[in-house]
Coordinates of C-alpha atoms and ligand atoms in Angstrom, one line a residue:
Chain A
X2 CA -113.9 41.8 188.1
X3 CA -116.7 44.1 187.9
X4 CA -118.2 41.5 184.8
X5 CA -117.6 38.3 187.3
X6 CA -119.9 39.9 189.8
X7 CA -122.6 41.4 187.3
X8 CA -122.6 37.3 185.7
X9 CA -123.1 36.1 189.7
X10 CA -125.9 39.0 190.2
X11 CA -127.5 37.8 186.7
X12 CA -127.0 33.9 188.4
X13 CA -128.2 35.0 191.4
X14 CA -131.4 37.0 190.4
X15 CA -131.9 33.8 188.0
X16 CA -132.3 31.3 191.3
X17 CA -134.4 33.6 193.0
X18 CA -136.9 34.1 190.2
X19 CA -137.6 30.1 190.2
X20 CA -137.3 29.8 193.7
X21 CA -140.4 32.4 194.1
X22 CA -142.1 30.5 191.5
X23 CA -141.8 27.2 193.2
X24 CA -142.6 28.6 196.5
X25 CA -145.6 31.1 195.6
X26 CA -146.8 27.7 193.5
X27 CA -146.0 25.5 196.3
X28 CA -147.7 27.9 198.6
X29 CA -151.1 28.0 197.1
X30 CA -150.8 24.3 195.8
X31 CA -150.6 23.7 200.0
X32 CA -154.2 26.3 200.0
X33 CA -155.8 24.2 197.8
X34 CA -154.9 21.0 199.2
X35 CA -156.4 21.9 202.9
X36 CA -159.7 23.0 200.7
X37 CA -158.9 27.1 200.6
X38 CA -160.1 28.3 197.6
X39 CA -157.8 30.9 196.2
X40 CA -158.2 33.2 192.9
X41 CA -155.1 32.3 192.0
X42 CA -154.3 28.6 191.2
X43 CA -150.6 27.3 191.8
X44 CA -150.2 25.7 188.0
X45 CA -151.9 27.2 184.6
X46 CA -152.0 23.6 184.0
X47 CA -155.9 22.2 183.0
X48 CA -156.2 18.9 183.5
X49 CA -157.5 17.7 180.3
X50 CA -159.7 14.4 180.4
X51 CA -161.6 15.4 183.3
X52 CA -161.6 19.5 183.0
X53 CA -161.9 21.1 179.7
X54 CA -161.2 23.7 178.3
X55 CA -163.6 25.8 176.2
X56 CA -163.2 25.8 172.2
X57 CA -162.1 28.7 170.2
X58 CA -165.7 29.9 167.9
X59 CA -163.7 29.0 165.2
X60 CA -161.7 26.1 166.0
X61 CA -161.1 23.4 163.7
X62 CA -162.6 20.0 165.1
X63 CA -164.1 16.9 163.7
X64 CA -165.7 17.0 160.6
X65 CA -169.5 17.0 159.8
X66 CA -171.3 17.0 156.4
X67 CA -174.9 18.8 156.6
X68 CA -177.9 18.0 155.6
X69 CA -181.0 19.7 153.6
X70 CA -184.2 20.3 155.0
X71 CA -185.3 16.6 153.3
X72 CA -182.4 14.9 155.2
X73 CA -180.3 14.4 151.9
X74 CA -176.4 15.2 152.2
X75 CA -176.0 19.3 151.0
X76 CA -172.7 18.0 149.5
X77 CA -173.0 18.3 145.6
X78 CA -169.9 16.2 145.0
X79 CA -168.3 19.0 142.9
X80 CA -164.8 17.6 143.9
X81 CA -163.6 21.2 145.2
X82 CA -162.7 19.7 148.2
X83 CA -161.0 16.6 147.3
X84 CA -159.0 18.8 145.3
X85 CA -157.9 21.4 147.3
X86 CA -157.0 19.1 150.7
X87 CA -153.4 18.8 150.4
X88 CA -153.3 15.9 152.2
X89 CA -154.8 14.3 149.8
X90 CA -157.4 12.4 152.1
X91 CA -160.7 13.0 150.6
X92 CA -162.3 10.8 148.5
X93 CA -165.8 11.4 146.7
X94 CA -167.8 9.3 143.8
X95 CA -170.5 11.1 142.6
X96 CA -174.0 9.7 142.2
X97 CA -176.9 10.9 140.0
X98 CA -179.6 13.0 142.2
X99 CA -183.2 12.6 141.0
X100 CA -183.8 16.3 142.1
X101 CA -183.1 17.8 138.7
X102 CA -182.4 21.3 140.2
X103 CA -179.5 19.5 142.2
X104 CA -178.2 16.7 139.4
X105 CA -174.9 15.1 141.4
X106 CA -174.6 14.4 145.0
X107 CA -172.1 12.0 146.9
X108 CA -172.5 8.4 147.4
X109 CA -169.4 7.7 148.8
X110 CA -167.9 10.3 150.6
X111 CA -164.4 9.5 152.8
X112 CA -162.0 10.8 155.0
X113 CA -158.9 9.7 155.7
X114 CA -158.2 11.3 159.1
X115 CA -155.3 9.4 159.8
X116 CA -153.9 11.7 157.5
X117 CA -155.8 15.2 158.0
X118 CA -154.0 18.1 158.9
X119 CA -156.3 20.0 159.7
X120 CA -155.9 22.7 157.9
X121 CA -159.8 23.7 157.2
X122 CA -159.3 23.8 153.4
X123 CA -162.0 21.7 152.6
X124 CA -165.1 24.3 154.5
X125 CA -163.6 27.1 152.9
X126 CA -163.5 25.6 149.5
X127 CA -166.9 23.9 149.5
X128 CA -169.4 26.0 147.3
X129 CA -172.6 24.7 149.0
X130 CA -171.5 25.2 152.7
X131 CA -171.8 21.4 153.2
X132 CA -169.1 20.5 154.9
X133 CA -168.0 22.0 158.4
X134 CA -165.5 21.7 161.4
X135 CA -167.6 22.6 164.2
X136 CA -168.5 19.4 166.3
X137 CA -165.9 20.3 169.2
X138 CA -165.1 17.0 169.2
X139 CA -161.4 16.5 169.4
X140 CA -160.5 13.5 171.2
X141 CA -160.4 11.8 168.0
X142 CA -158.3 8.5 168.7
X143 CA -158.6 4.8 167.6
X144 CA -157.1 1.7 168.1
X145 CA -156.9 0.6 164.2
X146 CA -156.4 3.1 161.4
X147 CA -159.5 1.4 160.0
X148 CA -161.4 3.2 163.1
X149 CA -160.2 6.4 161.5
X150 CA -161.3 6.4 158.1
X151 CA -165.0 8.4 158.0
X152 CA -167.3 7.7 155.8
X153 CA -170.8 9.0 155.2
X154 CA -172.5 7.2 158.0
X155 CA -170.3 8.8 160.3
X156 CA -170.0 12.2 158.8
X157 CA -173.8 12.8 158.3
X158 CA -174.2 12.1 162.2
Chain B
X14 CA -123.9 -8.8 218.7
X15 CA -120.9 -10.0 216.3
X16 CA -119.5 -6.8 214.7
X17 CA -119.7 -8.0 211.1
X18 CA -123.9 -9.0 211.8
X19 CA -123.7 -5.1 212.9
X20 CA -122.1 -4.1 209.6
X21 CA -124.0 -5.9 207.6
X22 CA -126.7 -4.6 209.5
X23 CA -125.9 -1.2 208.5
X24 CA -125.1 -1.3 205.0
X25 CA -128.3 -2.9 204.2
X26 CA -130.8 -0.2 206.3
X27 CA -128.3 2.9 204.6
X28 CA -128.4 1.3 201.1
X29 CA -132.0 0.7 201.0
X30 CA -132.9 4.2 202.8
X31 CA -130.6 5.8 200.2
X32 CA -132.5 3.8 197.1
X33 CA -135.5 4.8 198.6
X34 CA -134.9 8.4 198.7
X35 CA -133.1 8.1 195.1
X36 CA -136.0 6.4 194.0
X37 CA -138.4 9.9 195.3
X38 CA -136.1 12.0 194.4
X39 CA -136.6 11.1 190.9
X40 CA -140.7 12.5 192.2
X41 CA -139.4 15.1 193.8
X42 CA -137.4 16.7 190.7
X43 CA -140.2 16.0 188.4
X44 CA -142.6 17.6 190.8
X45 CA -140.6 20.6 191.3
X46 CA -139.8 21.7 187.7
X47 CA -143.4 21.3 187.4
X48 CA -143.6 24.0 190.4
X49 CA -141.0 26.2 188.6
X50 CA -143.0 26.0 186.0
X51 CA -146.3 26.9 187.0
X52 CA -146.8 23.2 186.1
X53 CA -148.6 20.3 187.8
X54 CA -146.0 17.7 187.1
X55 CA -146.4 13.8 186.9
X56 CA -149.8 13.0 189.1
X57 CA -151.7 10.2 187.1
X58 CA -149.9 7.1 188.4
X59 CA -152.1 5.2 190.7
X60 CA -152.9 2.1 193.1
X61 CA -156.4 1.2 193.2
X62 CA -157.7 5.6 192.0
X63 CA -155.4 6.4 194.7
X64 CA -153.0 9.0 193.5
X65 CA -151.1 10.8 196.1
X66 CA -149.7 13.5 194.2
X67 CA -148.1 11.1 191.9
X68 CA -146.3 9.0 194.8
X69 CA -146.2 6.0 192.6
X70 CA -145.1 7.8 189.5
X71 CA -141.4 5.7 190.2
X72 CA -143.1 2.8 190.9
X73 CA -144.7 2.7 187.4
X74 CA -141.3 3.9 185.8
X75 CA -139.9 1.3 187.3
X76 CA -142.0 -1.4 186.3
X77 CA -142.1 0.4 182.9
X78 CA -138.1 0.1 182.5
X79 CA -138.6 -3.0 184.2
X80 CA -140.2 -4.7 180.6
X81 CA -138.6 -2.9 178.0
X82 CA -135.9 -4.4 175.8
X83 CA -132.0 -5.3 177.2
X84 CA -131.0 -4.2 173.8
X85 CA -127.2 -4.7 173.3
X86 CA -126.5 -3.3 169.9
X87 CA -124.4 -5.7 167.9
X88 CA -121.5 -3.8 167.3
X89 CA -120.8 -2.9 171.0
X90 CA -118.3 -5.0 173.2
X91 CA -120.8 -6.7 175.3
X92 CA -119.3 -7.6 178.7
X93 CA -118.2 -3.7 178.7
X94 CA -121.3 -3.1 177.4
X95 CA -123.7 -4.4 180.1
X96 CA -120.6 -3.3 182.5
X97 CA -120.5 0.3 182.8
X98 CA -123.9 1.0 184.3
X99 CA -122.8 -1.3 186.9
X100 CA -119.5 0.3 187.7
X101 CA -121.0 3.7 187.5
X102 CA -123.9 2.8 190.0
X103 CA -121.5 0.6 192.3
X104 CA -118.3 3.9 192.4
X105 CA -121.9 5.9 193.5
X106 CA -123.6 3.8 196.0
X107 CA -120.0 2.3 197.8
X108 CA -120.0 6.7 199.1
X109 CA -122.8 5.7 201.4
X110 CA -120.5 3.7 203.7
X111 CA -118.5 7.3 204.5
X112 CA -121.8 9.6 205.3
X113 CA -121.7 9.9 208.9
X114 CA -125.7 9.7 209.7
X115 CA -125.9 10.6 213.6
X116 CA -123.7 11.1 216.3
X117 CA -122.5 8.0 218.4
X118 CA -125.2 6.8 220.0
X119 CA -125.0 4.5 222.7
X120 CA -127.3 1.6 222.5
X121 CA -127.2 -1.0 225.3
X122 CA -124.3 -0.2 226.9
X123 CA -122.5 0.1 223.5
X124 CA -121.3 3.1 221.2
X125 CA -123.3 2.5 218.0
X126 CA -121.7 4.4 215.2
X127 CA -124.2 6.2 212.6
X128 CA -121.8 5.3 209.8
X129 CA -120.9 2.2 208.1
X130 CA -117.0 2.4 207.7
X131 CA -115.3 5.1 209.8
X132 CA -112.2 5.3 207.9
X133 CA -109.5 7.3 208.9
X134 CA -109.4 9.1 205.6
X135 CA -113.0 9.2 204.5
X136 CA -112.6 12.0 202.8
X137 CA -110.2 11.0 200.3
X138 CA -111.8 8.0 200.5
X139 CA -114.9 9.8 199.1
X140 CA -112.9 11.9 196.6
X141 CA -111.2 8.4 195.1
X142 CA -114.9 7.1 194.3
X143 CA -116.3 10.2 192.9
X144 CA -113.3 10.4 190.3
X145 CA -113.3 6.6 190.0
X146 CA -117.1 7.2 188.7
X147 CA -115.3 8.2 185.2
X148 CA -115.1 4.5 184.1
X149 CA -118.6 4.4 183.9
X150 CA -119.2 7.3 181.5
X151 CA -115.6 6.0 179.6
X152 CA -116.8 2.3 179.5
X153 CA -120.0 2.9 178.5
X154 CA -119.1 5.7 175.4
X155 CA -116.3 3.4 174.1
X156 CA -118.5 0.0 174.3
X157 CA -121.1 1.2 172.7
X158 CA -119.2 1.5 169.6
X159 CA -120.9 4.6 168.3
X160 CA -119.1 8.0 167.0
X161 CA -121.7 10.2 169.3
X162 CA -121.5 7.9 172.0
X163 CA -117.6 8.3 172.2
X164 CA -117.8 11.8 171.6
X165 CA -120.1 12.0 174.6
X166 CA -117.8 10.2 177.0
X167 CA -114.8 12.2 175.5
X168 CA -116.2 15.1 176.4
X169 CA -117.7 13.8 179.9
X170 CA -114.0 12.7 180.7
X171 CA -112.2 16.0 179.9
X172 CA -115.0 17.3 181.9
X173 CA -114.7 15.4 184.8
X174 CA -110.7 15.7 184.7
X175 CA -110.8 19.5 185.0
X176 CA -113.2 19.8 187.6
X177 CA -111.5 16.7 189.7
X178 CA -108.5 19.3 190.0
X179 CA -110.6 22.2 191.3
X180 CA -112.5 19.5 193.6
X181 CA -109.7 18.3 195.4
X182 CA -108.1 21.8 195.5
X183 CA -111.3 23.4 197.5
X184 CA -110.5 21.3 199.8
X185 CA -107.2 21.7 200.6
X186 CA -108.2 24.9 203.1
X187 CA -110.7 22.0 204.7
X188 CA -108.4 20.3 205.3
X189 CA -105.9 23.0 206.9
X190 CA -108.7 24.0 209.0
X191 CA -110.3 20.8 210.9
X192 CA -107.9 18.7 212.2
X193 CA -108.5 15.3 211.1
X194 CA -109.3 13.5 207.1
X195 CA -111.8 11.7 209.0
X196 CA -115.6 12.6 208.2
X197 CA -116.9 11.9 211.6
X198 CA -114.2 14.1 213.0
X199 CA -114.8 17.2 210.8
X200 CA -118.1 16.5 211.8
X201 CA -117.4 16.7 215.5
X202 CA -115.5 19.6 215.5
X203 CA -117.9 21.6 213.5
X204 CA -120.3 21.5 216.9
X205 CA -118.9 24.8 218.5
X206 CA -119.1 28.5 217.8
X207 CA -117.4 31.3 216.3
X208 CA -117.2 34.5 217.8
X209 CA -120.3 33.0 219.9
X210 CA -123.2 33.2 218.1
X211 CA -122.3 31.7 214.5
X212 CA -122.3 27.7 214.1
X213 CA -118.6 26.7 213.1
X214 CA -119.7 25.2 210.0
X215 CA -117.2 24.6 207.1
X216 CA -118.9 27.3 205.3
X217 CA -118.3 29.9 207.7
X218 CA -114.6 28.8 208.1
X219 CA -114.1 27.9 204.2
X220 CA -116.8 30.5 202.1
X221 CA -114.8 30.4 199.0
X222 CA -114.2 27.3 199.1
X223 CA -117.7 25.9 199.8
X224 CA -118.5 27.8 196.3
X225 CA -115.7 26.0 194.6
X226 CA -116.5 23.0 196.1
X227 CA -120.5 23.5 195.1
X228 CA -119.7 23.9 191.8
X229 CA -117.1 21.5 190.8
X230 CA -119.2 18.6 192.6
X231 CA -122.0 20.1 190.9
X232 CA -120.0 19.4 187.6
X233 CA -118.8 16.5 188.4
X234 CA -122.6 15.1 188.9
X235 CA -123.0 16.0 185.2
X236 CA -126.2 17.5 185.6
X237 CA -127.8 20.7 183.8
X238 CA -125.2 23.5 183.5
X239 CA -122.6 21.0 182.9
X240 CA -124.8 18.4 181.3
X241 CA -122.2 17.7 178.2
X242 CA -121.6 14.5 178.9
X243 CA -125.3 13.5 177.7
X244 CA -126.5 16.9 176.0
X245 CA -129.7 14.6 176.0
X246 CA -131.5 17.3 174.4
X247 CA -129.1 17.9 170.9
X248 CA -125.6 16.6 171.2
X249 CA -125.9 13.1 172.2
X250 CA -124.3 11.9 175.0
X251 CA -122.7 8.6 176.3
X252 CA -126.0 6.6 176.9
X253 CA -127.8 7.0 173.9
X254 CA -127.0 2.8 173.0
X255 CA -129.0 1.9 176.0
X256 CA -132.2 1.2 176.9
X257 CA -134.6 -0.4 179.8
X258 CA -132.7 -1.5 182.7
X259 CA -129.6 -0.5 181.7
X260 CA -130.2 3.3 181.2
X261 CA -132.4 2.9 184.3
X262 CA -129.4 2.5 186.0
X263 CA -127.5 5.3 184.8
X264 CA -130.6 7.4 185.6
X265 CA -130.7 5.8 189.4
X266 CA -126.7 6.5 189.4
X267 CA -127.2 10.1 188.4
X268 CA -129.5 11.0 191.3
X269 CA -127.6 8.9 193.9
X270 CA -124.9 11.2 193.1
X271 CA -127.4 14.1 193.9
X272 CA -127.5 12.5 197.1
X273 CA -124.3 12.1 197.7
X274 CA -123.3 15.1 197.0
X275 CA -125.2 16.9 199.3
X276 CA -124.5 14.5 201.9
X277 CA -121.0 15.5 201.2
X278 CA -121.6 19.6 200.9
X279 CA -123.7 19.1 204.3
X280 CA -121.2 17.0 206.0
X281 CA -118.0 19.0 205.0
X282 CA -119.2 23.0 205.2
X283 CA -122.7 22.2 207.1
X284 CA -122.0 20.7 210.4
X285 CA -123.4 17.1 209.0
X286 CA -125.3 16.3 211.9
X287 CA -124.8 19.0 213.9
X288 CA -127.7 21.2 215.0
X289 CA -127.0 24.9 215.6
X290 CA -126.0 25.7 219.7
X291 CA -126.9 22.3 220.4
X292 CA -124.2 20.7 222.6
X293 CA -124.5 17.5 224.1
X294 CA -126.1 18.8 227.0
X295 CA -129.1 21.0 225.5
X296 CA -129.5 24.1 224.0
X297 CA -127.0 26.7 224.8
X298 CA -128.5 30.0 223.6
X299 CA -125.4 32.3 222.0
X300 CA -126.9 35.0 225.0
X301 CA -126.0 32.7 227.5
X302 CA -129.6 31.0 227.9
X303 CA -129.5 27.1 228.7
X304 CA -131.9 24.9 227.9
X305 CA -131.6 21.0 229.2
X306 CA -132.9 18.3 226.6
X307 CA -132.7 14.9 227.0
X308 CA -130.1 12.4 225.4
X309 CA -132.7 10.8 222.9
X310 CA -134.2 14.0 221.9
X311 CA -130.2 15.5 221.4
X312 CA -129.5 12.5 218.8
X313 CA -133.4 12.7 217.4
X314 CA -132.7 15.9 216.3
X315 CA -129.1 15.4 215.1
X316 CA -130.1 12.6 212.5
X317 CA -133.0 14.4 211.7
X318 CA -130.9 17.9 210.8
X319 CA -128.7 15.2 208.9
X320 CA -131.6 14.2 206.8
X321 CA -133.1 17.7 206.6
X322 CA -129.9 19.3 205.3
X323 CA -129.6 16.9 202.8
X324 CA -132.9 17.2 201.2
X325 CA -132.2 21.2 201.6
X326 CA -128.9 20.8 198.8
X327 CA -131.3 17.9 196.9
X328 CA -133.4 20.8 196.7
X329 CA -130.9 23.3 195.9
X330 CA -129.3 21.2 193.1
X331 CA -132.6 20.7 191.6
X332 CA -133.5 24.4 191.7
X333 CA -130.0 25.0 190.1
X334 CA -130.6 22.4 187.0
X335 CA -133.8 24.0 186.2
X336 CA -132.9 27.3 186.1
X337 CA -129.4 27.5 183.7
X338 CA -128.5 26.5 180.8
X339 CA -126.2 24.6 179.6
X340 CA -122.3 25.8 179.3
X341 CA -120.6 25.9 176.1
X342 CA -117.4 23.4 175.8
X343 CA -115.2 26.6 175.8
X344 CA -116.5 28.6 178.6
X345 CA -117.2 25.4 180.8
X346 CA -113.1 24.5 180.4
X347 CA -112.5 28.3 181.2
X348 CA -114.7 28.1 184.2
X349 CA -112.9 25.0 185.5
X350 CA -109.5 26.1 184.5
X351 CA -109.5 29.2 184.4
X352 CA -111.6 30.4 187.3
X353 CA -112.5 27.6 189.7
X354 CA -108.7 26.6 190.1
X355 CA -107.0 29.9 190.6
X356 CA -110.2 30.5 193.3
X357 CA -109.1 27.5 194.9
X358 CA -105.1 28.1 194.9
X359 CA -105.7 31.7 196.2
X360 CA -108.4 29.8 199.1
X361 CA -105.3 27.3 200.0
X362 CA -102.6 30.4 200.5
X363 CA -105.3 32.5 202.2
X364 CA -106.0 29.6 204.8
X365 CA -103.0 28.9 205.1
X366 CA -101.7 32.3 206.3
X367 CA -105.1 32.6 208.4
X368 CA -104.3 29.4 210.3
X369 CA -100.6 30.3 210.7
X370 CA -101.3 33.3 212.5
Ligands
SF4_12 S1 -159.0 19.7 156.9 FE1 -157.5 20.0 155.3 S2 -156.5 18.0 155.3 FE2 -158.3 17.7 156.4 S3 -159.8 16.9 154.9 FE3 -160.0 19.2 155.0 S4 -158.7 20.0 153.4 FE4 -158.1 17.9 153.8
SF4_13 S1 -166.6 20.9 148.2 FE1 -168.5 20.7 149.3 S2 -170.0 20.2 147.8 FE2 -168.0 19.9 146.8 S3 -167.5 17.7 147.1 FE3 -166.6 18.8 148.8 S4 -168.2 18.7 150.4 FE4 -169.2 18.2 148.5

C-alpha cells in the first residue's frame, strides 16, 4: 500500500516536472511572440540555417591544403596521410618539384568526402603542416557524389 | 427541414470538425513535446514564407503520405490487407455520432439536438465500438503476413482484452449513479450541485472510478505507457507492413481515438457540456448570488466548455505520453489484472452500498 502510493507520488511528481516545462516554455515562447525580450529563451533550440552557432577553436571542418609563400601547395606528397586515413579516401601522385631543397610535391591530390569521417588523422599526421581542418565550413552537401570528391583546385582555395 | 437532410447535416459538420481537430492535433502534440522538451518543434512548413508556427506542418504530411507508395507486400492477404486501416478508422470515427456537443437548442421554433444519434444506450453503444476497434490492430498483424507484425497485434489484442474488462467495470458505479445509459442524460443530470458549491460531475460522484476509467481508456488508445501494440521504437508493432496512405490512417485513427476519448472522460465524469453553477437561467453563485444571462450566451458557453474540456484531456493525454515510459508485458498485465480490476470491483460494491443508503 505504502509502495502503490510512493509509485503514484513518483507518477505524480513525473507530470508535474513536464507540465512546468511546457508551461514556463510556453510562457516565455508567448513573451517573445508579443516582442518582450527575455534573458531566458523558451527552447535551447538554435535554428540552424539562419542562426549559427559559433565553432569550437578546434573543430574539425572542411579541409584546406596550404600554400608557401610562392603560392605552391606545402604538401610534399610523403603519403603519411593517405596512409594513416582509415577511411581510406585520400589519394595522392607525387610529382617531381624543380625546387631541389623540396624534390616531390602533389599533383593530384583527392578527397573522397563522401567517405571522410572526420576523424582529423590526416593534420595530425602530416609532417609539413599542409593540410588543415579549419575553414568552418560545414554545410558540406551535394547533389551528385561526383560534387563531393575534392581535388586540388578546390582544396588549395 | 426533413429529419434525415438534418442528420446528414450533422454528421458531415461533426465529422469534418473532428478531422479537423485530429488533423491539429497531430500539431499540437508535436508542438508540445517540443515544449516539454525545451524544444521548438516542427515550424518550417510554409504557404507562400508564411509559417504560422508550423500550422501547415499536417498539410505537408499530408500531401507527403499523400505520394508515397500503396505498398502491399506480396505475401500479405490483400483485401484484409488494405482492410484493416479502414475498419480501425471507421470503429473510431462512427463514436462521433454519441458525443453530445451542446445542450438542446431551440432553433426556429424546433429543439435542435447537439448530437448526431441520441441513442438510448450511448454509452454501451460507445463501449461496443471502442472494443470493436480490435479488428483493426488483429486484421492488420495477421494480413501482413509477418512474424513481428503478428506478434504485435497478439500482444495489442491481449492488451486490449484486459483492459476492456477494467473499462467496462469503472463504469459500473456510473452507471449506479446517474439514472439513465443515455449520454445526453448523464449529461443533463451532471448540471446541479453537491453539497452546494461543488459541480456534480462524474468525477466528484465516481473519483476512483474516473482513475480507472483514465487509465484503461488510456490503454486502450495504445499510446505511450501502453504502446506495445507498435513498440515503434524496438519491438515492432502491427503496422510496420504499411506505408503512405495506409499507415496514414492508422496514424489519423490513433489520434481520433485521443479525441474521443476525452470527449468520453469529459462527457462521463466532466459535466460534458455543462458549465460550473450555470443553470439555464444564469449564473447561480454557490453563495446565493444570481446572475441573469441570456439564452444564446447560456448555450455559447456550454458548447464552448464542451470544446474546451476536450482539448484540456487532448492536452492531458499528450502530457501523459511524453512523460512515461513504456510498461513491461508483465507489469502492464498486472496493472490491468491485478490492480485496475479489483479497483474497479471494490468501486461497484462501494457505490452500490453508497446509493443504497
Ligand atoms: S579526416 Fe580522417 S577520414 Fe577524413 S581524410 Fe583525414 S584522415 Fe581521412
Ligand atoms: S601528410 Fe601532408 S605532406 Fe604528406 S602527403 Fe599528406 S598532406 Fe602532403
Amino acid at each position: 500500500m505504502i509502495q502503490a502510493l510512493g509509485i503514484l507520488g513518483a507518477l505524480i511528481r513525473g507530470v508535474w516536472i513536464t507540465a512546468r516545462h511546457f508551461l514556463v516554455n510556453l510562457f516565455f515562447h508567448t513573451l517573445q511572440l508579443f516582442g518582450i525580450k527575455t534573458k531566458r529563451k523558451g527552447a535551447v533550440t538554435i535554428q540552424y540555417p539562419e542562426k549559427k552557432k559559433e565553432l569550437a577553436a578546434r573543430h574539425r571542418s572542411l579541409h584546406r591544403l596550404l600554400k608557401r609563400e610562392d603560392g605552391k601547395p606545402r604538401c610534399v606528397a610523403c603519403m603519411l596521410c593517405v596512409t594513416v586515413c582509415p577511411s581510406e579516401c585520400i589519394v595522392v601522385e607525387a610529382a617531381e618539384d624543380p625546387d631541389p631543397e623540396v624534390q616531390k610535391t602533389a599533383a593530384r591530390f583527392d578527397i573522397d568526402l563522401t567517405r571522410c569521417c572526420f576523424c582529423g588523422f590526416c593534420v595530425e599526421a602530416c609532417p609539413e603542416d599542409a593540410i588543415r581542418m579549419d575553414t568552418g565550413v560545414i554545410d558540406i552537401s551535394a547533389l551528385s557524389r561526383a560534387d563531393l570528391q575534392y581535388g586540388l583546385d578546390k582544396l588549395l582555395k | 427541414m426533413s429529419p434525415f437532410l438534418l442528420v446528414l447535416i450533422k454528421v458531415v459538420v461533426a465529422l469534418a470538425w473532428f478531422m479537423i481537430l485530429t488533423l491539429y492535433l497531430t500539431w499540437a502534440e508535436r508542438k508540445e513535446s517540443a515544449l516539454m522538451q525545451d524544444r521548438v518543434g516542427a515550424n518550417r512548413a510554409s504557404i507562400f514564407g508564411l509559417r504560422f508556427f508550423g500550422l501547415f506542418q499536417p498539410i505537408a504530411d499530408a500531401i507527403k503520405m499523400f505520394f508515397k507508395e500503396d505498398f502491399v507486400p506480396p505475401f500479405a492477404n490483400r483485401f484484409l490487407h488494405t482492410l484493416a486501416p479502414f475498419l480501425s478508422f471507421f470503429f473510431v470515427a462512427v463514436n462521433v455520432a454519441a458525443v453530445p456537443f451542446g445542450p438542446t437548442l431551440a432553433a426556429a421554433g424546433r429543439p435542435l439536438v447537439l448530437q448526431i444519434l441520441d441513442i438510448d444506450a450511448g454509452l454501451i453503444f460507445v463501449l461496443a465500438l471502442l472494443s470493436l476497434g480490435i479488428y483493426g490492430v488483429l486484421l492488420s498483424g495477421w494480413a501482413s503476413n509477418n512474424r513481428f507484425t503478428l506478434l504485435g497485434s497478439v500482444r495489442g489484442a491481449a492488451q486490449l482484452i484486459s483492459y476492456e474488462a477494467a473499462l467496462a467495470l469503472s463504469l459500473v458505479g456510473l452507471i449506479l449513479v446517474f439514472p439513465s445509459l443515455r449520454l445526453s442524460d448523464i449529461v443533463a443530470y451532471q448540471g446541479g450541485t453537491l453539497l452546494g458549491f461543488l459541480p456534480r460531475w462524474g468525477v466528484f460522484l465516481q473519483p476512483l472510478g474516473f482513475v480507472v476509467f483514465f487509465i484503461a481508456v488510456f490503454a486502450e488508445t495504445k499510446r505511450v505507457p501502453f504502446d506495445l501494440p507498435e513498440g515503434e521504437s524496438e519491438i515492432i508493432g502491427f503496422f510496420a507492413e504499411y506505408g503512405g496512405l495506409k499507415w496514414g490512417l492508422f496514424m489519423f485513427t490513433d489520434f481520433m481515438e485521443i479525441l474521443i476519448v476525452s470527449c468520453l472522460v469529459s462527457t462521463l465524469f466532466f459535466g460534458g457540456w455543462q458549465v460550473p453553477w450555470l443553470g439555464d437561467a444564469g449564473v447561480h453563485f454557490p453563495w446565493g448570488a444570481d446572475w441573469h444571462w441570456p439564452a444564446w450566451l447560456i448555450a455559447a458557453a456550454r458548447i464552448l466548455a464542451f470544446q474546451i474540456k476536450v482539448f484540456f484531456f487532448c492536452w492531458l493525454q499528450i502530457l501523459i505520453r511524453w512523460t512515461y515510459p513504456r510498461l513491461r508485458y508483465d507489469r502492464l498485465m498486472e496493472l490491468g489484472w491485478k490492480i485496475l480490476i479489483p479497483l474497479s470491483l471494490l468501486n461497484i460494491v462501494g457505490t452500490a452500498v453508497l446509493v443504497s443508503l
